[in-house]
């Protein structure tokens, strides 16, 4: 089936529309940012519940349609633009945190997640309810040691607690996508301070650790330029020599990062 432009599979299941917005809880005092409002499947409900709603839509004709629909509701603002180019933190008023919601355009799901986790948003985002392809949601929510755990899981779980809420079939959308979809909820709670590490350095370290799924962690770090001597000196005693990054919790990964930070790749 031909893919619709800009990931435009519109939600047409009424119960699902309400279940997704319900997952954000009480919005009467909240400012909500909606990513990709489309024809307004979630927007119509959010407009009745949120104190303020800012909807970010890339497609100019959809943005115009929504601006017209909410023209007499000043608490609803529709911005025409690319969510990846908008600094979300700037949408929050002084001292305010934001909630984020969106049936995401699937072609940029990971980019949107990384955008939400960017440093500039630290402390500005409270919760997010996001729909994405089921397989991606399973990876985001996976625990270490299970098949789906990987770089996206580790990166997400460094930044937020994840609830995998429910799954919808293709028939919930028009046109129906080729895949099932799942809704997740994030509570933003970065762990960098607690684990004694810096965000930028640790993100880069995780990319090296997970570079090749078939390789052990040791071999991935060798490929990243660490010498056997550096690795031997820094390797935590309780960490198996043949461990793979996919099997390790974030605490031992952070411990390894901290001790390797004393040395640099050759
Ligand atoms: N919320 C609507 C619904 O549930 O029916 C539409 C969801 S549809 C899966 C994704 C929406 O994201 C589309 O309206 C699409 O135009 C919009 N979109 C795609 N890329 C975007 C981007 N980079 N920034 C903002 N919106 C985008």
XYZ file of C-alpha atoms and ligand atoms in Angstrom:
293
model
C 0.000 0.000 0.000
C 1.246 3.515 -0.814
C 2.324 5.359 2.343
C 0.361 8.581 2.979
C 2.443 11.772 2.935
C 3.805 13.025 6.276
C 2.621 9.873 8.077
C -0.997 11.006 7.717
C -2.981 8.041 9.045
C -5.868 9.701 10.854
C -7.401 8.171 13.973
C -11.123 7.409 13.466
C -11.824 5.193 16.504
C -13.810 7.296 18.970
C -13.066 5.220 22.082
C -9.338 5.344 21.263
C -9.395 9.162 20.889
C -10.758 9.486 24.422
C -8.511 6.785 25.895
C -5.409 8.576 24.571
C -6.383 11.970 25.997
C -7.547 10.362 29.281
C -4.012 8.954 29.671
C -2.717 12.497 30.320
C -5.023 12.851 33.337
C -6.495 16.137 34.582
C -5.550 18.947 32.200
C -7.576 21.773 33.677
C -4.448 23.595 34.925
C -2.043 22.374 32.239
C -0.509 23.666 29.038
C -0.495 20.867 26.472
C 1.560 20.689 23.287
C 0.072 18.451 20.608
C 2.364 17.086 17.905
C 0.663 16.558 14.530
C -3.004 17.383 15.235
C -4.097 16.463 11.688
C -7.877 16.896 11.384
C -8.187 17.276 15.166
C -9.038 13.761 16.424
C -7.340 14.513 19.763
C -7.377 18.298 19.457
C -11.161 18.560 19.759
C -11.100 16.727 23.103
C -7.977 18.530 24.348
C -9.546 21.904 23.549
C -12.348 21.162 26.023
C -9.969 19.982 28.784
C -6.662 21.884 28.700
C -6.080 25.305 30.196
C -3.961 26.073 27.128
C -3.322 24.003 23.990
C -0.580 24.548 21.434
C -0.948 22.342 18.336
C 2.073 21.950 16.012
C 1.179 20.853 12.482
C 3.555 20.703 9.526
C 0.914 20.486 6.788
C -0.178 24.069 5.993
C -3.680 23.118 4.825
C -4.380 21.107 8.017
C -2.990 23.941 10.151
C -5.296 26.399 8.327
C -8.294 24.084 8.829
C -7.636 23.915 12.586
C -6.942 27.640 12.949
C -10.322 28.298 11.411
C -12.064 25.744 13.626
C -10.677 27.196 16.870
C -10.764 30.857 15.806
C -13.024 31.769 18.716
C -11.099 29.779 21.322
C -8.107 31.912 22.331
C -6.699 29.175 24.595
C -6.027 27.076 21.450
C -3.008 28.101 19.382
C -2.173 26.356 16.102
C 1.411 26.669 14.859
C 2.315 25.652 11.316
C 5.808 24.147 11.445
C 8.068 21.144 11.880
C 8.055 19.873 15.485
C 11.735 18.976 15.112
C 12.599 22.611 14.410
C 10.576 24.065 17.272
C 12.278 24.520 20.611
C 9.506 23.147 22.837
C 10.900 24.699 26.019
C 10.203 28.167 24.586
C 6.472 27.344 24.474
C 6.331 27.169 28.283
C 5.589 30.331 30.244
C 7.909 31.319 33.106
C 7.820 28.655 35.846
C 5.470 26.412 33.852
C 5.892 22.779 32.730
C 4.334 21.289 29.604
C 2.524 18.052 28.802
C 3.010 16.626 25.322
C 0.622 14.463 23.333
C 0.567 13.147 19.805
C -0.370 10.408 17.426
C 3.082 10.654 15.933
C 4.020 10.669 12.283
C 5.789 7.271 12.368
C 8.551 8.189 9.903
C 10.189 10.456 12.533
C 9.251 8.732 15.822
C 12.840 8.289 17.100
C 13.780 11.826 16.058
C 10.796 13.191 17.987
C 11.734 11.177 21.097
C 15.322 12.457 20.960
C 13.997 15.986 20.431
C 11.873 15.669 23.596
C 14.928 14.450 25.526
C 17.192 17.270 24.358
C 18.969 19.244 27.070
C 17.043 22.437 26.417
C 13.808 20.770 27.540
C 15.236 19.615 30.877
C 12.768 20.452 33.622
C 10.259 21.907 31.139
C 8.415 18.710 30.143
C 6.400 16.755 32.704
C 4.578 13.980 30.857
C 3.949 12.777 27.319
C 1.372 10.430 25.820
C 2.502 9.276 22.399
C 1.228 6.839 19.819
C 3.789 5.094 17.670
C 4.305 1.888 15.728
C 3.848 -1.063 18.136
C 7.352 -2.445 17.545
C 8.909 0.921 18.400
C 6.816 1.218 21.583
C 7.940 -2.286 22.577
C 11.579 -1.230 22.130
C 11.109 2.008 24.065
C 9.540 0.167 27.023
C 11.701 -3.009 27.021
C 13.694 -3.955 30.125
C 17.399 -4.908 29.856
C 17.907 -8.542 28.890
C 14.735 -8.897 26.824
C 14.940 -9.178 23.055
C 13.644 -5.669 22.277
C 16.064 -3.829 24.595
C 18.548 -1.621 22.743
C 19.854 1.911 22.273
C 16.375 3.470 22.000
C 15.280 1.748 25.240
C 18.400 2.853 27.126
C 18.241 6.425 25.835
C 14.544 6.735 26.660
C 14.896 5.171 30.108
C 17.747 7.566 30.972
C 15.245 10.368 30.441
C 11.844 9.055 31.466
C 9.829 6.337 33.137
C 7.795 4.498 30.507
C 4.321 2.915 30.632
C 3.268 0.886 27.591
C -0.503 1.490 27.726
C -2.462 -0.151 24.894
C -2.381 -1.241 21.270
C -4.652 -0.326 18.371
C -5.247 -2.247 15.130
C -4.796 -0.693 11.676
C -8.610 -0.425 11.366
C -8.583 2.382 13.975
C -7.103 4.689 11.292
C -8.012 6.114 7.928
C -6.226 5.179 5.749
C -5.212 2.082 7.761
C -1.413 1.796 8.187
C 0.430 -1.485 7.508
C 1.298 -1.845 11.214
C -0.305 -2.014 14.664
C 0.104 1.047 16.880
C 0.744 1.401 20.619
C 0.262 4.266 23.024
C 2.927 4.926 25.649
C 3.161 7.411 28.513
C 6.430 9.026 29.578
C 7.060 10.691 32.931
C 10.145 12.771 32.296
C 12.685 12.019 35.031
C 16.285 12.291 33.795
C 18.712 10.027 35.723
C 22.030 11.690 34.827
C 22.591 13.454 38.169
C 21.556 10.397 40.205
C 23.998 8.208 38.222
C 26.801 10.798 38.385
C 27.224 11.227 34.638
C 26.905 13.983 32.026
C 24.109 13.669 29.459
C 26.044 14.469 26.295
C 28.996 12.197 27.093
C 26.821 9.304 28.248
C 24.567 9.508 25.149
C 27.661 9.231 22.959
C 28.947 6.339 25.102
C 25.637 4.455 24.747
C 25.842 4.780 20.951
C 29.290 3.145 21.055
C 28.134 0.395 23.445
C 25.202 -0.569 21.208
C 26.993 0.036 17.891
C 26.836 -3.612 16.758
C 24.227 -5.871 18.292
C 26.171 -9.057 17.563
C 29.295 -7.846 19.361
C 30.013 -8.008 23.072
C 30.195 -4.707 24.941
C 33.948 -5.188 25.248
C 34.337 -5.567 21.487
C 32.118 -2.588 20.729
C 34.270 -0.474 23.031
C 37.448 -1.878 21.469
C 36.045 -0.823 18.072
C 35.374 2.634 19.552
C 39.108 3.001 20.325
C 39.531 1.874 23.935
C 42.602 -0.309 24.477
C 42.375 -3.703 26.241
C 44.382 -2.164 29.116
C 41.987 0.750 29.525
C 39.015 -1.642 29.501
C 40.650 -4.038 31.965
C 41.427 -1.200 34.376
C 37.891 0.245 34.229
C 35.793 -2.937 33.973
C 33.549 -3.300 37.046
C 34.376 -6.531 38.888
C 30.750 -7.761 38.861
C 30.325 -7.222 35.084
C 30.788 -10.421 33.007
C 33.619 -10.100 30.473
C 31.343 -11.330 27.673
C 28.383 -9.083 28.598
C 26.421 -7.425 25.826
C 25.089 -3.912 26.276
C 21.589 -5.307 25.667
C 21.764 -7.359 28.883
C 22.940 -4.605 31.240
C 20.916 -2.220 33.399
C 21.704 1.489 33.265
C 23.478 1.475 36.665
C 26.411 -0.791 35.613
C 26.611 1.003 32.241
C 26.944 4.288 34.123
C 29.561 2.757 36.457
C 31.625 1.653 33.449
C 31.254 5.078 31.837
C 32.417 6.812 35.015
C 35.528 4.695 35.327
C 36.335 4.903 31.606
C 35.913 8.681 31.736
C 39.272 8.727 33.548
C 40.828 7.354 30.327
C 40.218 8.444 26.727
C 39.877 6.233 23.614
C 43.281 5.939 21.906
N -3.529 13.649 15.374
C -4.155 13.238 14.123
C -4.967 11.976 14.353
O -4.769 11.343 15.396
O -5.772 11.640 13.493
C -3.129 13.027 13.020
C -2.079 11.989 13.297
S -1.086 11.579 11.887
C -0.534 9.961 12.385
C 0.407 12.542 12.071
C 0.241 14.050 11.876
O 1.526 14.663 12.040
C -0.263 14.485 10.503
O -1.264 15.448 10.658
C 0.979 15.098 9.833
O 0.673 16.101 8.891
C 1.708 15.654 11.037
N 3.171 15.799 10.845
C 3.993 15.067 10.073
N 5.262 15.462 10.195
C 5.253 16.485 11.107
C 6.261 17.332 11.658
N 7.557 17.188 11.317
N 5.895 18.303 12.534
C 4.577 18.446 12.905
N 3.578 17.680 12.406
C 3.911 16.715 11.523
